[in-house]
Coordinates of C-alpha atoms in Angstrom, one line a residue:
M1 CA -13.1 -41.0 0.4
F2 CA -10.3 -38.5 1.2
N3 CA -11.6 -35.0 0.7
Y4 CA -8.6 -32.8 -0.1
Q5 CA -9.1 -29.1 0.6
P6 CA -6.5 -26.9 -1.0
S7 CA -5.6 -23.7 0.7
I8 CA -5.6 -20.2 -0.8
R9 CA -1.9 -20.0 -0.2
Q10 CA -1.3 -23.2 -2.2
K11 CA -3.4 -21.9 -5.1
I12 CA -1.6 -18.6 -5.1
T13 CA 1.8 -20.3 -4.9
L14 CA 0.8 -22.7 -7.7
G15 CA -0.2 -19.7 -9.8
Y16 CA 3.1 -18.0 -9.2
Y17 CA 4.9 -21.3 -10.0
A18 CA 3.0 -21.5 -13.3
I19 CA 4.0 -17.9 -14.2
V20 CA 7.6 -18.6 -13.2
V21 CA 7.6 -21.7 -15.4
L22 CA 6.2 -19.7 -18.3
I23 CA 8.8 -17.0 -17.9
I24 CA 11.6 -19.5 -17.6
G25 CA 10.3 -21.3 -20.7
L26 CA 10.2 -18.1 -22.7
T27 CA 13.7 -17.2 -21.4
M28 CA 15.1 -20.5 -22.4
F29 CA 13.5 -20.3 -25.8
T30 CA 14.8 -16.8 -26.3
F31 CA 18.3 -17.9 -25.2
L32 CA 18.3 -20.8 -27.6
E33 CA 17.1 -18.6 -30.4
L34 CA 19.8 -16.0 -29.6
R35 CA 22.4 -18.8 -29.6
F36 CA 21.2 -20.0 -33.0
I37 CA 21.3 -16.4 -34.3
E38 CA 24.8 -16.1 -32.8
R39 CA 26.0 -19.2 -34.7
K40 CA 24.4 -17.8 -37.8
I41 CA 26.2 -14.5 -37.4
I42 CA 29.5 -16.3 -36.8
F43 CA 28.9 -18.4 -39.9
G44 CA 27.9 -15.2 -41.8
E45 CA 31.2 -13.7 -40.9
S46 CA 32.9 -16.8 -42.3
I47 CA 30.9 -16.4 -45.5
S48 CA 31.9 -12.7 -45.7
E49 CA 35.5 -13.6 -45.0
F50 CA 35.3 -16.2 -47.8
F51 CA 33.9 -13.6 -50.2
D52 CA 36.5 -11.1 -49.2
T53 CA 39.2 -13.8 -49.6
T54 CA 38.0 -14.5 -53.2
L55 CA 38.2 -10.8 -53.9
E56 CA 41.7 -10.7 -52.6
I57 CA 42.6 -13.7 -54.7
R58 CA 41.4 -11.8 -57.8
R59 CA 43.2 -8.6 -56.7
F60 CA 46.6 -10.3 -56.3
E61 CA 45.9 -12.2 -59.5
K62 CA 45.6 -8.9 -61.4
N63 CA 48.6 -7.5 -59.7
Y64 CA 50.6 -10.5 -60.6
F65 CA 49.5 -10.4 -64.2
L66 CA 50.4 -6.7 -64.4
Y67 CA 53.7 -6.5 -62.6
D68 CA 54.8 -10.2 -62.5
Q69 CA 56.0 -9.9 -58.9
R70 CA 56.7 -13.0 -56.8
S71 CA 55.1 -11.5 -53.7
D72 CA 51.7 -11.1 -55.5
Y73 CA 51.9 -14.7 -56.6
E74 CA 52.6 -16.0 -53.1
A75 CA 49.9 -13.8 -51.6
N76 CA 47.5 -15.1 -54.2
L77 CA 48.2 -18.7 -53.3
Q78 CA 47.9 -17.9 -49.5
Y79 CA 44.4 -16.5 -50.1
V80 CA 43.5 -19.6 -52.2
A81 CA 44.6 -21.8 -49.3
R82 CA 42.7 -19.7 -46.9
A83 CA 39.5 -20.0 -49.0
Q84 CA 39.9 -23.8 -49.2
D85 CA 40.4 -24.0 -45.5
N86 CA 37.3 -21.8 -44.9
I87 CA 35.2 -24.2 -47.0
D88 CA 36.5 -27.3 -45.2
R89 CA 35.8 -25.8 -41.8
N90 CA 32.3 -24.6 -42.6
I91 CA 31.2 -27.3 -45.0
R92 CA 27.9 -27.9 -43.1
G93 CA 27.1 -24.2 -43.1
F94 CA 27.9 -23.9 -46.8
S95 CA 25.5 -26.9 -47.5
T96 CA 22.6 -24.8 -46.0
L97 CA 23.2 -22.0 -48.5
A98 CA 24.5 -23.6 -51.6
T99 CA 23.8 -26.8 -53.5
S100 CA 26.2 -29.7 -53.4
E101 CA 27.0 -29.0 -57.0
Q102 CA 28.0 -25.4 -56.2
I103 CA 30.1 -26.5 -53.2
A104 CA 31.8 -29.1 -55.4
A105 CA 32.3 -26.5 -58.1
L106 CA 33.9 -24.1 -55.5
Q107 CA 36.3 -26.9 -54.2
T108 CA 37.2 -28.0 -57.7
G109 CA 37.5 -24.4 -59.0
L110 CA 39.9 -23.4 -56.2
K111 CA 42.0 -26.5 -56.8
S112 CA 42.0 -25.9 -60.6
Y113 CA 42.7 -22.2 -59.9
R114 CA 45.7 -23.1 -57.8
D115 CA 47.0 -25.5 -60.4
F116 CA 46.6 -22.9 -63.2
M117 CA 48.4 -20.3 -61.1
E118 CA 51.3 -22.7 -60.4
E119 CA 51.5 -23.7 -64.0
Y120 CA 51.4 -20.0 -65.1
A121 CA 54.2 -19.2 -62.7
G122 CA 56.3 -22.1 -64.0
T123 CA 55.9 -21.0 -67.6
G124 CA 58.6 -18.9 -69.0
K125 CA 58.0 -15.4 -70.0
Q126 CA 59.0 -16.2 -73.6
D127 CA 56.1 -18.6 -74.0
I128 CA 53.6 -15.8 -74.4
A129 CA 50.9 -18.0 -76.0
S130 CA 50.8 -20.5 -73.2
R131 CA 50.8 -17.8 -70.6
N132 CA 47.9 -16.0 -72.3
L133 CA 46.0 -19.3 -72.5
L134 CA 46.6 -20.1 -68.8
A135 CA 45.7 -16.4 -67.9
G136 CA 42.4 -16.8 -69.6
K137 CA 41.6 -20.0 -67.8
I138 CA 42.6 -18.4 -64.5
R139 CA 40.3 -15.4 -65.1
V140 CA 37.4 -17.7 -66.0
T141 CA 37.9 -19.9 -63.0
G142 CA 38.3 -16.9 -60.7
K143 CA 35.2 -15.3 -62.1
D144 CA 33.2 -18.6 -61.4
I145 CA 34.6 -18.7 -57.9
I146 CA 33.6 -15.0 -57.3
T147 CA 30.1 -15.6 -58.7
I148 CA 29.4 -18.6 -56.4
A149 CA 30.9 -16.8 -53.4
E150 CA 28.8 -13.7 -54.1
E151 CA 25.6 -15.8 -54.5
T152 CA 26.5 -17.6 -51.2
S153 CA 27.1 -14.4 -49.4
R154 CA 23.9 -12.8 -50.7
A155 CA 21.9 -16.0 -49.7
E156 CA 23.5 -15.8 -46.2
R157 CA 22.6 -12.2 -45.7
K158 CA 19.0 -12.9 -46.9
N159 CA 18.8 -15.9 -44.6
L160 CA 20.1 -13.9 -41.6
Q161 CA 17.7 -11.1 -42.3
Q162 CA 14.8 -13.6 -42.5
L163 CA 16.0 -15.2 -39.3
L164 CA 16.1 -11.9 -37.5
N165 CA 12.6 -11.0 -38.7
N166 CA 11.3 -14.4 -37.6
S167 CA 13.0 -14.0 -34.2
Q168 CA 11.4 -10.6 -33.7
L169 CA 8.0 -12.1 -34.6
I170 CA 8.5 -15.0 -32.3
L171 CA 9.6 -12.8 -29.4
I172 CA 6.5 -10.5 -29.9
V173 CA 4.2 -13.5 -30.1
S174 CA 5.8 -15.1 -27.0
I175 CA 5.4 -11.9 -25.0
V176 CA 1.8 -11.6 -26.0
L177 CA 1.1 -15.3 -25.2
L178 CA 3.0 -14.9 -21.8
S179 CA 0.8 -11.8 -21.0
I180 CA -2.3 -13.7 -21.9
A181 CA -1.2 -16.6 -19.8
V182 CA -0.5 -14.3 -16.8
I183 CA -3.9 -12.7 -17.2
A184 CA -5.5 -16.1 -17.4
V185 CA -3.8 -17.3 -14.3
G186 CA -4.8 -14.1 -12.5
Q187 CA -8.4 -14.5 -13.6
I188 CA -8.4 -18.1 -12.4
L189 CA -6.9 -17.1 -9.1
S190 CA -9.4 -14.3 -8.8
R191 CA -12.3 -16.7 -9.4
M192 CA -10.9 -19.2 -7.0
V193 CA -9.9 -16.8 -4.2
V194 CA -11.7 -13.5 -4.6
K195 CA -15.1 -14.9 -5.4
P196 CA -15.5 -16.8 -2.0
L197 CA -14.2 -13.7 -0.2
K198 CA -16.8 -11.5 -2.0
S199 CA -19.5 -14.0 -1.0
L200 CA -18.2 -13.9 2.6
E201 CA -18.3 -10.1 2.5
K202 CA -22.0 -10.2 1.4
N203 CA -22.8 -12.6 4.3
M204 CA -21.0 -10.3 6.7
A205 CA -23.1 -7.4 5.5
V206 CA -26.3 -9.4 6.2
I207 CA -25.0 -10.2 9.7
A208 CA -24.1 -6.6 10.3
E209 CA -27.8 -5.7 9.7
G210 CA -28.7 -8.0 12.6
E211 CA -29.9 -11.1 10.7
F212 CA -28.1 -14.1 12.2
E213 CA -28.3 -16.5 9.3
R214 CA -26.0 -19.4 8.8
I215 CA -23.2 -18.8 6.3
A216 CA -23.0 -21.2 3.3
I217 CA -20.2 -20.5 0.9
D218 CA -19.6 -22.8 -2.1
S219 CA -15.8 -23.1 -1.8
K220 CA -13.3 -25.8 -1.1
N221 CA -10.5 -23.5 0.1
R222 CA -9.2 -24.6 3.4
E223 CA -9.1 -21.0 4.8
I224 CA -12.6 -20.2 3.6
V225 CA -14.0 -23.5 5.0
S226 CA -12.4 -22.8 8.4
L227 CA -13.5 -19.2 8.4
T228 CA -17.1 -20.2 7.5
Q229 CA -17.1 -22.8 10.3
A230 CA -15.7 -20.3 12.7
F231 CA -18.3 -17.7 11.7
N232 CA -21.2 -20.2 12.0
K233 CA -19.9 -21.2 15.4
M234 CA -19.7 -17.5 16.4
L235 CA -23.3 -16.9 15.1
K236 CA -24.5 -19.8 17.1
E237 CA -22.8 -18.4 20.2
L238 CA -24.2 -15.0 19.5
E239 CA -27.7 -16.4 19.2
M240 CA -27.2 -18.2 22.6
R241 CA -25.9 -15.0 24.1
E242 CA -28.8 -13.0 22.7
R243 CA -31.2 -15.5 24.3
H244 CA -29.3 -15.3 27.6
L245 CA -29.3 -11.5 27.3
I246 CA -33.1 -11.4 26.8
Q247 CA -33.5 -13.8 29.7
S248 CA -31.2 -11.6 31.8
E249 CA -33.3 -8.6 30.9
K250 CA -36.4 -10.5 31.9
L251 CA -34.8 -11.4 35.1
A252 CA -33.8 -7.8 35.7
S253 CA -37.3 -6.7 35.1
L254 CA -38.6 -9.5 37.3
G255 CA -36.1 -8.4 40.0
T256 CA -37.5 -4.8 39.8
L257 CA -41.0 -6.2 40.0
L258 CA -40.1 -8.5 42.9
S259 CA -38.5 -5.6 44.7
G260 CA -41.7 -3.5 44.4
V261 CA -43.9 -6.5 45.4
A262 CA -41.7 -7.3 48.4
H263 CA -41.9 -3.7 49.6
E264 CA -45.7 -3.8 49.2
L265 CA -45.9 -7.1 51.1
N266 CA -43.5 -6.0 53.8
N267 CA -45.9 -3.4 55.3
P268 CA -49.0 -5.6 55.7
L269 CA -46.8 -8.4 57.0
S270 CA -45.4 -6.1 59.6
N271 CA -48.9 -5.1 60.7
I272 CA -50.0 -8.7 60.9
S273 CA -46.9 -9.6 62.9
S274 CA -47.5 -6.6 65.3
S275 CA -51.2 -7.4 65.6
N276 CA -50.5 -11.1 66.3
Q277 CA -48.0 -10.1 69.0
I278 CA -50.5 -7.9 70.7
L279 CA -53.2 -10.6 70.4
M280 CA -50.9 -13.1 71.9
E281 CA -50.2 -10.9 74.9
E282 CA -53.9 -10.3 75.4
M283 CA -54.7 -14.0 75.2
K284 CA -52.0 -14.7 77.8
E285 CA -53.6 -12.2 80.2
L286 CA -57.1 -13.5 79.4
W287 CA -55.9 -17.1 80.0
D288 CA -54.3 -16.1 83.3
A289 CA -57.4 -14.4 84.4
T290 CA -59.6 -17.4 83.5
I291 CA -57.4 -19.7 85.4
N292 CA -57.3 -17.6 88.5
R293 CA -61.1 -16.7 88.6
P294 CA -63.2 -18.5 91.4
E295 CA -65.7 -21.0 90.1
S296 CA -69.4 -20.0 90.3
G297 CA -71.7 -23.0 90.3
A298 CA -74.9 -20.9 90.1
H299 CA -73.7 -19.2 87.0
D300 CA -72.9 -22.5 85.4
A301 CA -76.3 -23.9 86.4
D302 CA -78.3 -20.9 85.2
S303 CA -76.5 -20.1 81.9
P304 CA -74.4 -23.0 80.7
R305 CA -71.9 -22.1 77.8
L306 CA -68.9 -23.5 76.0
Q307 CA -65.6 -22.6 77.6
P308 CA -62.8 -21.5 75.2
N309 CA -59.7 -23.7 75.0
P310 CA -56.8 -21.2 75.6
A311 CA -54.2 -23.8 74.6
F312 CA -55.8 -24.3 71.2
V313 CA -56.2 -20.5 70.6
M314 CA -52.5 -20.0 71.6
E315 CA -51.5 -22.7 69.1
L316 CA -53.4 -20.9 66.3
I317 CA -51.8 -17.6 67.2
N318 CA -48.4 -19.2 67.3
Q319 CA -49.0 -20.6 63.8
I320 CA -50.0 -17.2 62.6
G321 CA -46.8 -15.8 64.0
D322 CA -44.7 -18.5 62.4
Q323 CA -46.3 -18.2 59.0
T324 CA -45.9 -14.4 59.2
D325 CA -42.2 -14.7 60.1
R326 CA -41.8 -17.2 57.2
A327 CA -43.5 -14.7 54.8
R328 CA -41.3 -11.9 56.1
N329 CA -38.2 -14.1 55.6
I330 CA -39.2 -14.7 52.0
V331 CA -39.8 -11.1 51.4
R332 CA -36.4 -10.2 53.0
S333 CA -34.7 -12.8 50.8
L334 CA -36.4 -11.4 47.7
L335 CA -35.2 -7.9 48.7
D336 CA -31.7 -9.2 49.2
F337 CA -31.8 -11.0 45.8
S338 CA -33.2 -8.1 43.8
R339 CA -31.1 -5.4 45.5
D340 CA -28.1 -4.1 43.5
K341 CA -25.2 -4.0 45.9
E342 CA -21.5 -4.4 45.7
F343 CA -19.8 -7.7 45.9
N344 CA -19.0 -8.4 49.6
K345 CA -17.7 -11.6 51.1
E346 CA -18.7 -12.6 54.6
L347 CA -19.1 -15.6 56.9
L348 CA -22.4 -17.3 56.2
S349 CA -24.2 -20.3 57.5
L350 CA -24.4 -22.8 54.7
K351 CA -27.5 -24.4 56.2
K352 CA -29.3 -21.1 56.3
L353 CA -28.3 -20.3 52.7
F354 CA -29.8 -23.6 51.6
Q355 CA -33.0 -23.0 53.5
E356 CA -33.5 -19.6 52.0
T357 CA -32.7 -20.9 48.5
I358 CA -35.2 -23.8 48.9
Q359 CA -37.9 -21.2 49.7
F360 CA -37.6 -19.8 46.2
V361 CA -38.0 -23.2 44.5
R362 CA -40.4 -24.9 46.9
G363 CA -43.3 -24.2 44.7
Q364 CA -41.7 -26.0 41.8
V365 CA -41.0 -29.2 43.7
P366 CA -43.6 -32.0 43.2
T367 CA -45.6 -32.9 46.3
K368 CA -44.2 -36.4 46.2
I369 CA -40.7 -35.2 46.7
E370 CA -39.5 -34.2 50.2
I371 CA -36.4 -32.1 50.6
T372 CA -34.3 -32.9 53.7
L373 CA -31.3 -30.9 54.7
S374 CA -28.4 -32.6 56.6
I375 CA -26.0 -29.7 57.1
P376 CA -24.3 -29.0 60.4
D377 CA -25.4 -25.7 62.0
D378 CA -21.8 -24.6 62.6
L379 CA -20.7 -25.1 58.9
M380 CA -19.8 -21.7 57.6
I381 CA -18.5 -20.4 54.2
F382 CA -16.8 -17.2 53.2
A383 CA -18.8 -15.8 50.3
D384 CA -21.2 -13.2 49.0
K385 CA -24.8 -14.0 49.9
Q386 CA -26.4 -12.5 46.8

């Protein structure tokens, strides 16, 4: 099964995206809320304009009744038309503030008011009774219109105030929720990212104290897994290097020991070689004297004895010399190996190098195995002997 290992970068990026989405969501919600409030304010202006229009209607109505001027009548009818147009343009808004009966009463009242005003203007000044009756109807109808307009305006102001209060509450709650969400995302990222790093720090502290223990961190983060694997590989390498270092120190101690042993062996070997050389010269002289001495039969008859075999004695002496030279070569090789000297390349016989090297490992070679060198004597290499 595919084992997906998310990276720390992906988790942090995802956390940032989540925060950005929350901010964008809150911004869009706030924007829509402000647009709604804006429409409400615009409609509130229309309601206020409608209420002001009704007041103007009543004002020009009074002026017309008092002064009976045509301009006041025409201004009154213009404001009535404006009020009717205002209702028609904002009928949906009015329906949220007033009942359908009130809206119908406004529309009917404005129409009746206009009709009464036109009838009043068409009645002659001599017909005082009719004009007084129409004036009373106009005043009652205008009062009803003013009352409904005032109630509508008051309801709109109350509704707008409630909307502003709700918007403030929603904005505060949204900011609090956004802050909580950001803190929650931060805590989640902290647990997912910082916790493995803290565990890694503790393991590093243990390693710094010299305990090379394998790191095991319970995390699926790609970086943490790679870092853990790299550290475990490094620890394994350090353990190997530590063993090699210990082995090197042992070899250095052994080299010092071999140097001392070689120096100690070199002196008796030199004495053995010198004594063997003197003995060989003496045996040669004795052998020559024995060969050149005249034979004496009486001596042989009177005191017979075993005659020494000079050739056999010389062979034994030669073996002593060969083995002594071999031992001295081994000691010389040990001294060359253990001696600390600068790197120096020179022409060396490859066959001789192999022969000296084989001397070091000959004791480890089983008796059933025979080592045979097939290297030309003139084959040379340019290298450092040590």
